[in-house]
Each structure stands twice: as C-alpha cells, then as structure tokens.
Amino acid sequence: LAAALVPAVGFAALGPAAAATLAARSGTPQEIAPRLAAPPGCTAAPDGASLVCEGMRVTATMVVFSPSTNWSEVSAARWRLGKGGSDTELTFTVPIGQGSGGAWQARQRIEDPPGLTATAAWLGGRSVGDGLTNRAAQARNSLVGGAGVPVLVGLQAADPPGAPPTPSARARNILQAVLSAQAEGGVAAEAAERSRGR
C-alpha cells in the first residue's frame, strides 16, 4: 500500500506544478482594436476604430492569446469584455455565419449605464464556446501545440454620453446588423484567421 501511495502522491503534486509552469509560459495576451465592417446605416468614425450607427457608437476589442494559455483565462476575458452579471440583462445570440455553426453571445444592459455587448471566441480557425470539449482541446494544445491560438472578440455598443437613449429593440437590431456584417471580411473572419496561429 505504501509503495502504491508514493507514485500517486507524486502525480497529484505534478498537477499544480504543471499548471503554474503553463501559466508562466502563456505570457500576456495581445489586445488589438480591429476595424469593423460597416453594415448599411453605419459609418466608420473618424478614429477608424469604431462605427457610428444611428447615433450609437460600436467598438471592438480582439484578444489574441498564447497557444499555451489555459482556457480559464479566455473565459475570464470573455466575462470582462461581455460586462455581464445582472439579472436584469437580456441575453441573446447572433449566428457568426460562414457555416461556422457558432454564435455571438450578446447582452443588453437595461440598468444604467445602458448598452450592449457581444463576445465570441475562436481556436484553430473555428468558433468555439466555453464547454468541456473546447477546454480539453486547448489543454492539449497548451501542452503539445499545433491547434492554433485562442482568439476572443468583444463588441460594445452604447449611446454617447448625454445623448437620448436608443430604444431597446432598435439598439438590438443595430448590434445584430453589425455582428452579421463581420462574417465576410470583418472582424469574425480576421479572428478565425488569427486563431490558426500562422
């Protein structure tokens, strides 16, 4: 019994050590302000990094992670960019397109400050969620590589300070139009390409 316990204790101790080593190797994610494709009714803002859609300002953040990143870091960044957490929020999905089968996870805040957010993640050229299958795939990828890099995109849509609020249904339609425009040559296509890690 004692002889069997020694290897078991040794393997159990390796788990936290391996996790700490991978965390140290993963490095700081790279944050990019990508250009958004503009659907009808939207124009590029003078800064070139956002859209103005019927008065609403839409911005995006792309986070490119290291191949050795733990998926919990991707989930934490998704939560931060999604600005979620209130029971009064309305949640909905918007298909990413390109036959990906994935969807943007969107939220609309009803309380102050009102606004909308949407997030989506990619790995190895395809859109992925936070499920166990994708966590396991990234765990393998962090150890042996070869499956691309995790990429996360977050969009934020809000009325400028002091502007009258856009009606809730209209604001959702604006965000859905912007998200749908990102499949072909937009930020979704860029994220998918970057996630291949080439």
Tab-separated table of C-alpha atoms in Angstrom:
chain	number	residue	atom	x	y	z
A	1	LEU	CA	0.000	0.000	0.000
A	2	ALA	CA	2.800	2.404	0.890
A	3	ALA	CA	4.569	1.617	-2.375
A	4	ALA	CA	1.383	2.417	-4.323
A	5	LEU	CA	0.791	5.687	-2.459
A	6	VAL	CA	4.202	7.179	-3.296
A	7	PRO	CA	3.601	7.460	-7.088
A	8	ALA	CA	0.002	8.589	-6.512
A	9	VAL	CA	1.119	11.441	-4.286
A	10	GLY	CA	3.846	12.325	-6.778
A	11	PHE	CA	1.400	12.529	-9.703
A	12	ALA	CA	-1.039	14.587	-7.619
A	13	ALA	CA	1.728	17.074	-6.871
A	14	LEU	CA	2.567	17.388	-10.576
A	15	GLY	CA	-0.842	18.899	-11.442
A	16	PRO	CA	-0.404	22.276	-9.694
A	17	ALA	CA	3.238	22.446	-10.769
A	18	ALA	CA	2.323	21.848	-14.420
A	19	ALA	CA	-0.462	24.448	-14.202
A	20	ALA	CA	1.946	27.001	-12.740
A	21	THR	CA	4.502	26.283	-15.474
A	22	LEU	CA	1.904	26.704	-18.235
A	23	ALA	CA	0.616	29.928	-16.669
A	24	ALA	CA	4.134	31.341	-16.596
A	25	ARG	CA	4.705	30.321	-20.238
A	26	SER	CA	1.437	31.753	-21.525
A	27	GLY	CA	2.516	35.408	-21.282
A	28	THR	CA	0.348	38.494	-21.628
A	29	PRO	CA	-2.433	38.357	-24.233
A	30	GLN	CA	-2.216	40.861	-27.087
A	31	GLU	CA	-5.155	43.302	-27.273
A	32	ILE	CA	-5.974	44.779	-30.680
A	33	ALA	CA	-8.577	47.359	-31.731
A	34	PRO	CA	-9.711	45.819	-35.041
A	35	ARG	CA	-11.596	47.635	-37.776
A	36	LEU	CA	-15.250	46.670	-38.017
A	37	ALA	CA	-17.054	46.060	-41.304
A	38	ALA	CA	-19.850	48.636	-41.599
A	39	PRO	CA	-23.354	47.415	-42.467
A	40	PRO	CA	-25.850	49.753	-44.177
A	41	GLY	CA	-26.743	52.626	-41.849
A	42	CYS	CA	-23.314	52.655	-40.161
A	43	THR	CA	-20.226	54.699	-40.974
A	44	ALA	CA	-16.647	54.491	-39.775
A	45	ALA	CA	-15.881	57.005	-37.024
A	46	PRO	CA	-13.028	59.497	-37.598
A	47	ASP	CA	-10.778	57.405	-35.310
A	48	GLY	CA	-11.114	54.474	-37.721
A	49	ALA	CA	-11.513	52.038	-34.818
A	50	SER	CA	-15.274	52.273	-34.297
A	51	LEU	CA	-18.592	52.641	-36.094
A	52	VAL	CA	-21.373	55.185	-35.696
A	53	CYS	CA	-24.742	53.549	-36.275
A	54	GLU	CA	-27.749	55.859	-36.000
A	55	GLY	CA	-26.004	57.722	-33.196
A	56	MET	CA	-24.773	54.647	-31.331
A	57	ARG	CA	-21.016	54.071	-31.095
A	58	VAL	CA	-19.833	50.472	-31.686
A	59	THR	CA	-16.277	49.477	-30.762
A	60	ALA	CA	-14.425	46.164	-30.720
A	61	THR	CA	-11.545	44.577	-28.843
A	62	MET	CA	-9.688	41.500	-30.095
A	63	VAL	CA	-7.603	39.492	-27.631
A	64	VAL	CA	-5.009	37.093	-29.086
A	65	PHE	CA	-3.753	34.599	-26.506
A	66	SER	CA	-0.631	32.458	-26.390
A	67	PRO	CA	-1.031	28.843	-27.595
A	68	SER	CA	-0.198	27.708	-24.043
A	69	THR	CA	-2.967	29.782	-22.422
A	70	ASN	CA	-5.317	27.994	-20.028
A	71	TRP	CA	-8.942	28.296	-21.216
A	72	SER	CA	-9.926	29.818	-17.864
A	73	GLU	CA	-8.020	32.950	-18.991
A	74	VAL	CA	-10.154	33.105	-22.131
A	75	SER	CA	-13.333	32.703	-20.068
A	76	ALA	CA	-12.243	35.454	-17.661
A	77	ALA	CA	-11.545	37.806	-20.576
A	78	ARG	CA	-14.927	36.929	-22.133
A	79	TRP	CA	-16.629	37.879	-18.852
A	80	ARG	CA	-14.690	41.160	-18.702
A	81	LEU	CA	-15.446	42.154	-22.305
A	82	GLY	CA	-19.062	40.987	-22.030
A	83	LYS	CA	-19.636	43.108	-18.916
A	84	GLY	CA	-22.266	40.615	-17.811
A	85	GLY	CA	-23.683	39.650	-14.471
A	86	SER	CA	-27.001	41.408	-13.816
A	87	ASP	CA	-30.305	39.548	-13.556
A	88	THR	CA	-31.994	42.388	-15.448
A	89	GLU	CA	-29.917	41.858	-18.598
A	90	LEU	CA	-31.423	40.489	-21.772
A	91	THR	CA	-29.244	37.796	-23.382
A	92	PHE	CA	-29.468	36.594	-26.978
A	93	THR	CA	-27.312	35.022	-29.700
A	94	VAL	CA	-26.460	36.072	-33.256
A	95	PRO	CA	-25.071	33.472	-35.723
A	96	ILE	CA	-21.467	34.160	-36.746
A	97	GLY	CA	-22.034	32.943	-40.294
A	98	GLN	CA	-19.575	31.393	-42.761
A	99	GLY	CA	-21.062	27.992	-41.908
A	100	SER	CA	-19.197	28.121	-38.602
A	101	GLY	CA	-22.125	26.908	-36.526
A	102	GLY	CA	-21.006	29.327	-33.816
A	103	ALA	CA	-22.779	32.358	-32.422
A	104	TRP	CA	-22.040	35.681	-30.780
A	105	GLN	CA	-23.152	35.724	-27.136
A	106	ALA	CA	-24.848	39.107	-26.687
A	107	ARG	CA	-26.167	41.015	-23.663
A	108	GLN	CA	-28.264	44.146	-23.339
A	109	ARG	CA	-27.991	46.099	-20.104
A	110	ILE	CA	-31.262	47.682	-19.077
A	111	GLU	CA	-29.894	49.441	-15.992
A	112	ASP	CA	-27.518	52.425	-16.044
A	113	PRO	CA	-25.389	52.632	-17.997
A	114	PRO	CA	-27.490	51.045	-20.742
A	115	GLY	CA	-25.674	49.398	-23.616
A	116	LEU	CA	-24.982	46.160	-25.418
A	117	THR	CA	-22.048	43.777	-25.611
A	118	ALA	CA	-21.285	40.667	-27.644
A	119	THR	CA	-18.427	38.156	-27.450
A	120	ALA	CA	-17.203	35.187	-29.488
A	121	ALA	CA	-14.073	33.008	-29.376
A	122	TRP	CA	-12.103	31.081	-31.990
A	123	LEU	CA	-9.498	28.315	-31.873
A	124	GLY	CA	-7.755	26.755	-34.858
A	125	GLY	CA	-9.875	28.652	-37.375
A	126	ARG	CA	-13.293	27.757	-35.944
A	127	SER	CA	-15.639	29.439	-33.488
A	128	VAL	CA	-15.758	27.764	-30.078
A	129	GLY	CA	-17.607	28.092	-26.778
A	130	ASP	CA	-16.586	27.532	-23.170
A	131	GLY	CA	-17.658	23.873	-22.993
A	132	LEU	CA	-15.586	20.944	-21.763
A	133	THR	CA	-14.685	19.790	-25.281
A	134	ASN	CA	-13.051	23.107	-26.129
A	135	ARG	CA	-11.382	23.353	-22.722
A	136	ALA	CA	-9.889	19.888	-23.275
A	137	ALA	CA	-8.784	20.831	-26.804
A	138	GLN	CA	-6.962	23.899	-25.502
A	139	ALA	CA	-5.441	21.886	-22.641
A	140	ARG	CA	-3.933	19.511	-25.232
A	141	ASN	CA	-2.919	22.480	-27.368
A	142	SER	CA	-1.161	24.163	-24.441
A	143	LEU	CA	0.927	21.028	-23.885
A	144	VAL	CA	1.767	19.898	-27.415
A	145	GLY	CA	0.708	22.819	-29.659
A	146	GLY	CA	-0.419	22.539	-33.244
A	147	ALA	CA	-4.082	23.529	-32.798
A	148	GLY	CA	-3.756	27.282	-33.270
A	149	VAL	CA	-4.231	30.027	-30.694
A	150	PRO	CA	-7.309	31.182	-28.747
A	151	VAL	CA	-8.738	34.470	-30.037
A	152	LEU	CA	-11.552	36.376	-28.337
A	153	VAL	CA	-13.526	39.311	-29.739
A	154	GLY	CA	-15.765	41.628	-27.738
A	155	LEU	CA	-18.036	44.328	-29.182
A	156	GLN	CA	-19.576	47.173	-27.215
A	157	ALA	CA	-22.456	49.384	-28.412
A	158	ALA	CA	-23.648	52.423	-26.468
A	159	ASP	CA	-25.124	55.875	-26.892
A	160	PRO	CA	-22.681	58.774	-26.489
A	161	PRO	CA	-22.765	60.494	-23.063
A	162	GLY	CA	-25.673	62.914	-22.842
A	163	ALA	CA	-27.434	61.558	-25.946
A	164	PRO	CA	-31.043	60.375	-25.690
A	165	PRO	CA	-31.148	56.576	-25.307
A	166	THR	CA	-31.791	54.491	-28.388
A	167	PRO	CA	-34.964	52.392	-27.931
A	168	SER	CA	-34.051	48.894	-26.716
A	169	ALA	CA	-35.417	46.989	-29.717
A	170	ARG	CA	-33.733	49.372	-32.163
A	171	ALA	CA	-30.414	49.071	-30.297
A	172	ARG	CA	-30.591	45.266	-30.551
A	173	ASN	CA	-31.288	45.495	-34.280
A	174	ILE	CA	-28.259	47.758	-34.737
A	175	LEU	CA	-25.966	45.347	-32.870
A	176	GLN	CA	-27.323	42.355	-34.791
A	177	ALA	CA	-26.677	44.139	-38.098
A	178	VAL	CA	-23.097	44.970	-37.075
A	179	LEU	CA	-22.432	41.407	-35.920
A	180	SER	CA	-23.864	39.907	-39.118
A	181	ALA	CA	-21.594	42.157	-41.189
A	182	GLN	CA	-18.444	40.746	-39.565
A	183	ALA	CA	-18.564	37.289	-41.179
A	184	GLU	CA	-17.248	38.169	-44.648
A	185	GLY	CA	-14.093	40.260	-44.453
A	186	GLY	CA	-14.968	41.597	-40.996
A	187	VAL	CA	-13.639	41.022	-37.515
A	188	ALA	CA	-15.017	37.459	-37.342
A	189	ALA	CA	-13.056	36.494	-40.458
A	190	GLU	CA	-9.927	38.162	-39.044
A	191	ALA	CA	-10.305	36.373	-35.709
A	192	ALA	CA	-10.753	32.996	-37.407
A	193	GLU	CA	-7.584	33.570	-39.452
A	194	ARG	CA	-5.528	34.729	-36.465
A	195	SER	CA	-6.696	31.723	-34.428
A	196	ARG	CA	-4.967	29.404	-36.906
A	197	GLY	CA	-1.691	30.697	-35.455
A	198	ARG	CA	0.128	31.061	-38.772
